[in-house]
Short mmCIF file of N, CA and C in Angstrom, two decimals:
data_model
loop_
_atom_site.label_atom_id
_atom_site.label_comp_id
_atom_site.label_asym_id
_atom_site.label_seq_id
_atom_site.Cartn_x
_atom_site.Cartn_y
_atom_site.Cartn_z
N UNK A 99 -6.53 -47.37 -40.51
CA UNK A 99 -7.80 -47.18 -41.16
C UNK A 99 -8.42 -45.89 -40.62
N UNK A 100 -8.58 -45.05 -41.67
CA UNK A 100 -9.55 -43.87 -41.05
C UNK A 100 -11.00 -44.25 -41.81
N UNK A 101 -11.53 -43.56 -40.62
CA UNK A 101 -13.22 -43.45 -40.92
C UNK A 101 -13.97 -41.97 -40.38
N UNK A 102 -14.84 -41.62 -41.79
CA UNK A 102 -15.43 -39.99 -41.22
C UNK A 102 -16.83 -40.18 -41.59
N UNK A 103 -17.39 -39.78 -40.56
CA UNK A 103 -19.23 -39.42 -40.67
C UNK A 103 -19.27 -38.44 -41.00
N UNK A 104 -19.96 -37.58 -42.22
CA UNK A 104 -20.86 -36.23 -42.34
C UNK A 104 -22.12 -36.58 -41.92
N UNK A 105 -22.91 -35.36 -41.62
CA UNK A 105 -24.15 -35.31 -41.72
C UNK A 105 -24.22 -33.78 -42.03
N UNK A 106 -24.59 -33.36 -43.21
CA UNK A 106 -24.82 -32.13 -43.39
C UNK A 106 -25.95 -31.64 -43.25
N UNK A 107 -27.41 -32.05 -42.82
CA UNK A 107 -28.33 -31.87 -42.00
C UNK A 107 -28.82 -32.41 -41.20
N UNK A 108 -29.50 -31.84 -40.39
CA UNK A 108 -30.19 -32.15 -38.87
C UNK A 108 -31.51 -33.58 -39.30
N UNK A 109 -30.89 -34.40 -39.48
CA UNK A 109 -31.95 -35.44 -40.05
C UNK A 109 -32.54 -36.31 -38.78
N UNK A 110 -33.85 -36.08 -38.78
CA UNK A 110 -34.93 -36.95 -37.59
C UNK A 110 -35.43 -37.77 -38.97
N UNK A 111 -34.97 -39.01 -39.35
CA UNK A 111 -35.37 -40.07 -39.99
C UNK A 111 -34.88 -41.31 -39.88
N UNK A 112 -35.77 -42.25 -39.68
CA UNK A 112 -35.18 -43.67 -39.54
C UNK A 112 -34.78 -44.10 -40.72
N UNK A 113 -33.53 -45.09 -40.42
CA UNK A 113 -33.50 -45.59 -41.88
C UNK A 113 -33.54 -47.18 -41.26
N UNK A 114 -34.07 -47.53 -42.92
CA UNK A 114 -34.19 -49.35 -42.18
C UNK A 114 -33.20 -49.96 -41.68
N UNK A 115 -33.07 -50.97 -40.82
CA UNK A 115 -31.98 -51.60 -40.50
C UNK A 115 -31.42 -52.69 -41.86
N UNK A 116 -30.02 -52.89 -41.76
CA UNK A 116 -29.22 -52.88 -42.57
C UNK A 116 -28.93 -52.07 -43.64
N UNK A 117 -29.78 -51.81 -43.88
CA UNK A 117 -29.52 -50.96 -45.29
C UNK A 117 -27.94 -49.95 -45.88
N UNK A 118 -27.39 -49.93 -44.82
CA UNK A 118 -26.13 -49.50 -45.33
C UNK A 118 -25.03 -50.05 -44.81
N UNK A 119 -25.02 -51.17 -43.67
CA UNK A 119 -24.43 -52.53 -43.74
C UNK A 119 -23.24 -53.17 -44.92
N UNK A 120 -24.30 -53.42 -46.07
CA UNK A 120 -23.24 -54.11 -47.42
C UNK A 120 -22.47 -52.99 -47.85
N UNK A 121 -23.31 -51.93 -48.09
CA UNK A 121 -22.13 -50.89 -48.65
C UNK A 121 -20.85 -50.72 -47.93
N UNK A 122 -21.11 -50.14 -46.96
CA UNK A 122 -19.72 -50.30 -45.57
C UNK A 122 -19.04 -51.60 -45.91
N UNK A 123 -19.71 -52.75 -45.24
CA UNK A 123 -18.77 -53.51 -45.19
C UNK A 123 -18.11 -54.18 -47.08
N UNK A 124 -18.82 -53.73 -48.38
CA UNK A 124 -18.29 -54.01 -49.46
C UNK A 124 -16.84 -52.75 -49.61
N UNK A 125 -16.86 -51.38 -48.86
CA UNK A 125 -15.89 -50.47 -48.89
C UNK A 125 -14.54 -50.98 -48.11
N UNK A 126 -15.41 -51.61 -46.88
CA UNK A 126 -14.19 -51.82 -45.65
C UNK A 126 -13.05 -53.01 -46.81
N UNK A 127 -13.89 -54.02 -47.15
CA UNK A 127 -13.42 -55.36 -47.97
C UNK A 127 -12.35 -54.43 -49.05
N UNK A 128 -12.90 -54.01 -49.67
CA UNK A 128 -11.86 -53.27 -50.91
C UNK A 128 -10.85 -52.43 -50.48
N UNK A 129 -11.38 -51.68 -49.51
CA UNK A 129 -10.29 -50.71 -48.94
C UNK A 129 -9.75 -51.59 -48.28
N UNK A 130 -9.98 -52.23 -47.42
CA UNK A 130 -8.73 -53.48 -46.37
C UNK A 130 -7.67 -53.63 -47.82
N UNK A 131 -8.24 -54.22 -49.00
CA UNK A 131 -7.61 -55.37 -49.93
C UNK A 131 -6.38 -54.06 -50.73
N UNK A 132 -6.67 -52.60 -50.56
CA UNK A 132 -5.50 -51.61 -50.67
C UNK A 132 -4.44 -51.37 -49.94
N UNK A 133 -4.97 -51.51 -48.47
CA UNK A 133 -3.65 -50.97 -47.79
C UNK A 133 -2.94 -51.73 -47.37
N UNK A 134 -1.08 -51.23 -47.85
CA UNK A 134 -0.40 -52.46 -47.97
C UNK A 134 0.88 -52.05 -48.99
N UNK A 135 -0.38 -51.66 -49.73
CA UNK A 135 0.28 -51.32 -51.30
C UNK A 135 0.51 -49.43 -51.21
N UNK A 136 1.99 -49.37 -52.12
CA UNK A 136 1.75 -48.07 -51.88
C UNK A 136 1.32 -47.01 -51.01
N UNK A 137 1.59 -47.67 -49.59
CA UNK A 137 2.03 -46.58 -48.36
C UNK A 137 -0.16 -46.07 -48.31
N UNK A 138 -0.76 -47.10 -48.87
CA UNK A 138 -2.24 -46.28 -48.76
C UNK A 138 -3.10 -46.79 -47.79
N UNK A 139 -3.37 -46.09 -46.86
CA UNK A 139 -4.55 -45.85 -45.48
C UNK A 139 -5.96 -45.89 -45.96
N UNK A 140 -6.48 -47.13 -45.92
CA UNK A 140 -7.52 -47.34 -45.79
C UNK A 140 -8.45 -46.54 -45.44
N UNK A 141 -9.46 -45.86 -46.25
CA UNK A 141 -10.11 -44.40 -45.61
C UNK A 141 -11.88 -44.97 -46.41
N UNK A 142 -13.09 -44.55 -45.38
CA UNK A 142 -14.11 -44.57 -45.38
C UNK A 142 -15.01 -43.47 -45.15
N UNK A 143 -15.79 -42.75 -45.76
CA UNK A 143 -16.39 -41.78 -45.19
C UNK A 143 -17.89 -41.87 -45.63
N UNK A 144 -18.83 -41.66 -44.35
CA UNK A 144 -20.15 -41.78 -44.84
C UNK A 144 -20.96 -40.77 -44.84
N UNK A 145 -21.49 -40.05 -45.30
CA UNK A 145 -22.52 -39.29 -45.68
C UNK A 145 -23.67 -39.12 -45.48
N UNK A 146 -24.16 -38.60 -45.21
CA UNK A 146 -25.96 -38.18 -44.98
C UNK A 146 -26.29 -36.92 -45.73
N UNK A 147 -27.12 -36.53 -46.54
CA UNK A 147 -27.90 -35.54 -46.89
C UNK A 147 -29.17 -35.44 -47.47
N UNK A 148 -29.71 -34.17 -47.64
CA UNK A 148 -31.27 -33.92 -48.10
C UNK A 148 -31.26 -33.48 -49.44
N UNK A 149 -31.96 -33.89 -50.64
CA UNK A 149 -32.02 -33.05 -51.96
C UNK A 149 -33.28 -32.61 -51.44
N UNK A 150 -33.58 -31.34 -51.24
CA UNK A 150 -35.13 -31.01 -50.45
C UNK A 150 -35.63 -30.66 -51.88
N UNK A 151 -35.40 -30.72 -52.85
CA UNK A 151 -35.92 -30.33 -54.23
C UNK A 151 -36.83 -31.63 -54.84
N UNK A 152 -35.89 -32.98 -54.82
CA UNK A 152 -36.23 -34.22 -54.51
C UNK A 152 -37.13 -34.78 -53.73
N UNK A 153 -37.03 -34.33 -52.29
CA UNK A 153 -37.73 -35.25 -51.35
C UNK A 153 -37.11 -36.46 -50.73
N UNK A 154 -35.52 -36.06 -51.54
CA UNK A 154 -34.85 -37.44 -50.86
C UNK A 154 -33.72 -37.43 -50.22
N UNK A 155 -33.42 -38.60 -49.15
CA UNK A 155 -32.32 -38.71 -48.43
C UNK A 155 -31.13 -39.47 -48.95
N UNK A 156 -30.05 -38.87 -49.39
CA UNK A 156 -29.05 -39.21 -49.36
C UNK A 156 -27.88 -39.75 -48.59
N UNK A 157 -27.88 -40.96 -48.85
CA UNK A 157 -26.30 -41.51 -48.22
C UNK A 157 -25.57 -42.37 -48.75
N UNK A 158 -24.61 -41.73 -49.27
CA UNK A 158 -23.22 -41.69 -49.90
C UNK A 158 -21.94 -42.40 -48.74
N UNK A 159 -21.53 -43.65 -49.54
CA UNK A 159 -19.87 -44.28 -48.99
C UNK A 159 -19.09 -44.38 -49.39
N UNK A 160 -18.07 -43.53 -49.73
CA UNK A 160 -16.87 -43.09 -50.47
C UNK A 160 -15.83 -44.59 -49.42
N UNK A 161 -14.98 -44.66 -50.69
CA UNK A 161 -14.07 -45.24 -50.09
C UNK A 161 -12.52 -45.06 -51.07
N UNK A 162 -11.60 -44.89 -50.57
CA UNK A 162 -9.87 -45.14 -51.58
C UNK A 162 -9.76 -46.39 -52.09
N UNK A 163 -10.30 -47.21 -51.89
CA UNK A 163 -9.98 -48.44 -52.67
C UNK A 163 -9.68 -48.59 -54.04
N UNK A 164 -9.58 -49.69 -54.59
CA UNK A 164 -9.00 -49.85 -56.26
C UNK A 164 -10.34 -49.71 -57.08
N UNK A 165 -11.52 -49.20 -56.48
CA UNK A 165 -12.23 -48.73 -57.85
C UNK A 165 -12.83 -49.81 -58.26
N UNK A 166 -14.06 -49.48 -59.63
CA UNK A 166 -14.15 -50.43 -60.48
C UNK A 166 -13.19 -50.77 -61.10
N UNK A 167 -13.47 -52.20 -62.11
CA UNK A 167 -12.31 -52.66 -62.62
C UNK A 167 -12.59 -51.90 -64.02
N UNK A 168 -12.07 -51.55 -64.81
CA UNK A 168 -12.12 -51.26 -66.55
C UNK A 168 -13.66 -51.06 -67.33
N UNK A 169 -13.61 -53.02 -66.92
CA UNK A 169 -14.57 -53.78 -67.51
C UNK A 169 -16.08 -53.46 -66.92
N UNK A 170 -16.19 -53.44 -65.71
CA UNK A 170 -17.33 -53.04 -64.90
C UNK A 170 -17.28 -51.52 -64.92
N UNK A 171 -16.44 -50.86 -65.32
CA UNK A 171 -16.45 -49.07 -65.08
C UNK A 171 -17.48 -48.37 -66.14
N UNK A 172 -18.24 -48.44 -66.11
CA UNK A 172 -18.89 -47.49 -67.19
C UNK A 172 -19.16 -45.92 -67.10
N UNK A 173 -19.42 -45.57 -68.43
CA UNK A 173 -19.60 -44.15 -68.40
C UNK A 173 -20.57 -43.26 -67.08
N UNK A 174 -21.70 -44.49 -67.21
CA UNK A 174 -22.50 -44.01 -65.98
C UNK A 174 -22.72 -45.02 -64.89
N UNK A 175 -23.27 -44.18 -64.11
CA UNK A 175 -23.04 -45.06 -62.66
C UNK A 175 -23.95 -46.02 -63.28
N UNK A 176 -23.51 -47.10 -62.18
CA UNK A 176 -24.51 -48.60 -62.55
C UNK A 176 -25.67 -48.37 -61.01
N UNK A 177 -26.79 -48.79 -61.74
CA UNK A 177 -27.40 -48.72 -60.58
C UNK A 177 -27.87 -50.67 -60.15
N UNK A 178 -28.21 -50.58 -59.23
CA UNK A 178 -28.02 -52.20 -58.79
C UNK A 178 -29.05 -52.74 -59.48
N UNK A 179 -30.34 -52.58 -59.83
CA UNK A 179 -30.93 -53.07 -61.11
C UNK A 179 -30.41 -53.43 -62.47
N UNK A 180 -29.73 -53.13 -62.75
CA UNK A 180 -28.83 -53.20 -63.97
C UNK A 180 -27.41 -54.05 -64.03
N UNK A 181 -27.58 -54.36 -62.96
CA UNK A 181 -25.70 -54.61 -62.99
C UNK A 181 -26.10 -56.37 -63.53
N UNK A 182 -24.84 -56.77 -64.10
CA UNK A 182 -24.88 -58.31 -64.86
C UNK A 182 -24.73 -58.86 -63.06
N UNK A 183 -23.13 -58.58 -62.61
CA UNK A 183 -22.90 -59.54 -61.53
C UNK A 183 -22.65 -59.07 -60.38
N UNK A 184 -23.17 -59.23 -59.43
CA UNK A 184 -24.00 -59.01 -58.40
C UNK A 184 -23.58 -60.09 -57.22
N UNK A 185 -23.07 -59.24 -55.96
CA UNK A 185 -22.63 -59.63 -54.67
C UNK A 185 -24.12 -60.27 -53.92
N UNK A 186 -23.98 -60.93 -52.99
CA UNK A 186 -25.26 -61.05 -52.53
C UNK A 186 -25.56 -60.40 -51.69
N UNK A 187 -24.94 -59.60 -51.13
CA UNK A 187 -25.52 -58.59 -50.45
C UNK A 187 -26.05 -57.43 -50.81
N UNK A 188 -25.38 -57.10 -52.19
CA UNK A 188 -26.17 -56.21 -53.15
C UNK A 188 -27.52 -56.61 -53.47
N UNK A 189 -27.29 -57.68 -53.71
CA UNK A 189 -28.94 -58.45 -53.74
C UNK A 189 -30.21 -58.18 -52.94
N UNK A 190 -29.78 -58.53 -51.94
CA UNK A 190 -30.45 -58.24 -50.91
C UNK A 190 -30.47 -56.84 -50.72
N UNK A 191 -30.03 -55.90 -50.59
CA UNK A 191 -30.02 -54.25 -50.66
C UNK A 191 -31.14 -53.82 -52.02
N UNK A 192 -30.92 -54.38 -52.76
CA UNK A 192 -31.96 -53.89 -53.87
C UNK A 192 -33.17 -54.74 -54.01
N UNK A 193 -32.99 -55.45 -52.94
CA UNK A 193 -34.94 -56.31 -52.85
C UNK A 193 -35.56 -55.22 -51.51
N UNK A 194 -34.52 -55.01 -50.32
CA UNK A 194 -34.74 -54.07 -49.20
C UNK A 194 -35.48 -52.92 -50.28
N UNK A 195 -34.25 -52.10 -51.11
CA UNK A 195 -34.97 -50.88 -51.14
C UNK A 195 -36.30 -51.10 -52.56
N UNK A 196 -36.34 -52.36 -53.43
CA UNK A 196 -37.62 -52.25 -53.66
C UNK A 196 -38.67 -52.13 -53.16
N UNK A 197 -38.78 -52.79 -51.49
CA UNK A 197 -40.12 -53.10 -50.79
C UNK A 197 -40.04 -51.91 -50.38
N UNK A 198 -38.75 -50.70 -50.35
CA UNK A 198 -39.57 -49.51 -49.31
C UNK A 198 -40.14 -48.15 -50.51
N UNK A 199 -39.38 -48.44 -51.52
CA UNK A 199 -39.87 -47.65 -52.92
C UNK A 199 -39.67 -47.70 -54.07
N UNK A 200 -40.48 -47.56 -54.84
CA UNK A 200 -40.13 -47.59 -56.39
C UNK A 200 -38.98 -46.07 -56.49
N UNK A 201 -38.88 -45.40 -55.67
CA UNK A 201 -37.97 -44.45 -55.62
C UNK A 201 -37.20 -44.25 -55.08
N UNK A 202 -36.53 -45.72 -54.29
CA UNK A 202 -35.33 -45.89 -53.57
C UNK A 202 -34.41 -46.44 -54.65
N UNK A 203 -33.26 -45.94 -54.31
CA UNK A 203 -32.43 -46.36 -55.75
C UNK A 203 -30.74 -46.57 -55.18
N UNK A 204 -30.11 -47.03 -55.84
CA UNK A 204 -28.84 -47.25 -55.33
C UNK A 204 -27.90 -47.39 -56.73
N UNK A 205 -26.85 -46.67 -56.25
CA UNK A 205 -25.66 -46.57 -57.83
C UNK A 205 -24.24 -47.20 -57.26
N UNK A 206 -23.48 -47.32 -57.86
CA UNK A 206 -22.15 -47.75 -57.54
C UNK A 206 -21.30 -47.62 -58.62
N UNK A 207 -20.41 -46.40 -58.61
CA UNK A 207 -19.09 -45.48 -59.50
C UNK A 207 -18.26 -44.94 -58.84
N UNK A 208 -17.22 -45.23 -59.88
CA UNK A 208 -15.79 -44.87 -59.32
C UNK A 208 -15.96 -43.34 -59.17
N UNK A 209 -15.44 -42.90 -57.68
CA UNK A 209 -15.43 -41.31 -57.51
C UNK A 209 -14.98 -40.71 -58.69
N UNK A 210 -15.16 -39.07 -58.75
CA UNK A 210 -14.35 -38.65 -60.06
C UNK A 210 -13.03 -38.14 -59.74
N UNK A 211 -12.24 -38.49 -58.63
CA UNK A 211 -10.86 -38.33 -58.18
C UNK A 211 -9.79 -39.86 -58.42
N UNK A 212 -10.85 -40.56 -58.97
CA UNK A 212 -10.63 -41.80 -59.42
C UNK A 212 -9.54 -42.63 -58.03
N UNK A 213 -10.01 -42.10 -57.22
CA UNK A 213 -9.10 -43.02 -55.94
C UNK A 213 -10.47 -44.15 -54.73
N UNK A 214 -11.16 -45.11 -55.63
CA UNK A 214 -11.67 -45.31 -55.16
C UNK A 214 -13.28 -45.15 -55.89
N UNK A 215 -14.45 -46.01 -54.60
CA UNK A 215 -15.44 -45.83 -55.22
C UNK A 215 -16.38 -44.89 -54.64
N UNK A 216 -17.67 -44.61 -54.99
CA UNK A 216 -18.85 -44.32 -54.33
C UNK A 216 -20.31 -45.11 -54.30
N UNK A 217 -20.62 -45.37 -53.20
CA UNK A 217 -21.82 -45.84 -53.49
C UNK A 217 -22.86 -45.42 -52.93
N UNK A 218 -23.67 -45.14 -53.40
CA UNK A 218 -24.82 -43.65 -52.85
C UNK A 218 -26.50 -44.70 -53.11
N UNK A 219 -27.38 -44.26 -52.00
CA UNK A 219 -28.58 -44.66 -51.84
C UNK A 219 -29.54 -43.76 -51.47
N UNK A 220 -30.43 -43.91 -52.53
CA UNK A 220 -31.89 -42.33 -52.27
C UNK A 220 -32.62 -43.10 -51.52
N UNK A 221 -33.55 -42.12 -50.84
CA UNK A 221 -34.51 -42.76 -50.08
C UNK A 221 -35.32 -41.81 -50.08
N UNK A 222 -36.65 -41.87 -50.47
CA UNK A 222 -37.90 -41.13 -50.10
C UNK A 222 -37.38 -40.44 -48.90
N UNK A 223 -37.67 -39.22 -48.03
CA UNK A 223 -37.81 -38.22 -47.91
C UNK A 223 -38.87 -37.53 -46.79
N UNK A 224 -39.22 -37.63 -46.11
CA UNK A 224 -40.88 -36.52 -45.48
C UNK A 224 -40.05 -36.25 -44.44
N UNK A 225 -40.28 -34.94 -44.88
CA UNK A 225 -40.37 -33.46 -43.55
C UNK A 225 -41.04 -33.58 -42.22
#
């Protein structure tokens, strides 16, 4: 299993506790449930960044895993408000980031290298 942290800026911000918990461990689950098959290494990488245009913090969890399925793949990312069926820990991640903003948001789409997913979470932002 590999695992890589970015942080492409110098970020002094708390983020709530758990909050990126389910994502990880929904990547680790899918990526575990790949390698095996086809000689493929379980790979995780997490992300940190600023849209300073936005005001918001980005963090992004790529993972190689098998992706959405077909049926759940849509043209555009699903954001966790929207989705029909729903993990419970997703659940809980999108009641977290309602109470911290109407502008905390969370998506979940297959990368566009199609090896795997992404799941990315905004967060309000102050300098």
């Amino acid at each position: 299993m590999t695992f890589k942290i970015n942080t492409n800026v110098n970020l002094d911000h708390e983020i709530p506790a758990f909050l990126i918990q389910p994502i990880v461990e929904n990547a680790l689950w899918h990526g575990v449930e790949m390698s095996g098959r086809e000689g493929i290494i379980p790979e995780i990488e997490l992300s940190f960044d600023v849209d300073t245009n936005l005001n918001l913090l980005i963090i992004s969890v790529l993972d190689n895993g098998r992706g959405l399925t077909k049926a759940s793949n849509l043209k555009t990312p699903i954001k966790i408000s929207e989705a029909k069926r729903q993990s419970h820990g997703l659940n809980i991640l999108r009641e977290r980031l309602r109470l911290i903003s109407e502008r905390a948001e969370f998506r979940l789409a297959n990368r566009k290298d199609q090896r795997g997913c992404i799941a990315t979470i905004s967060l309000p932002y102050r300098n």
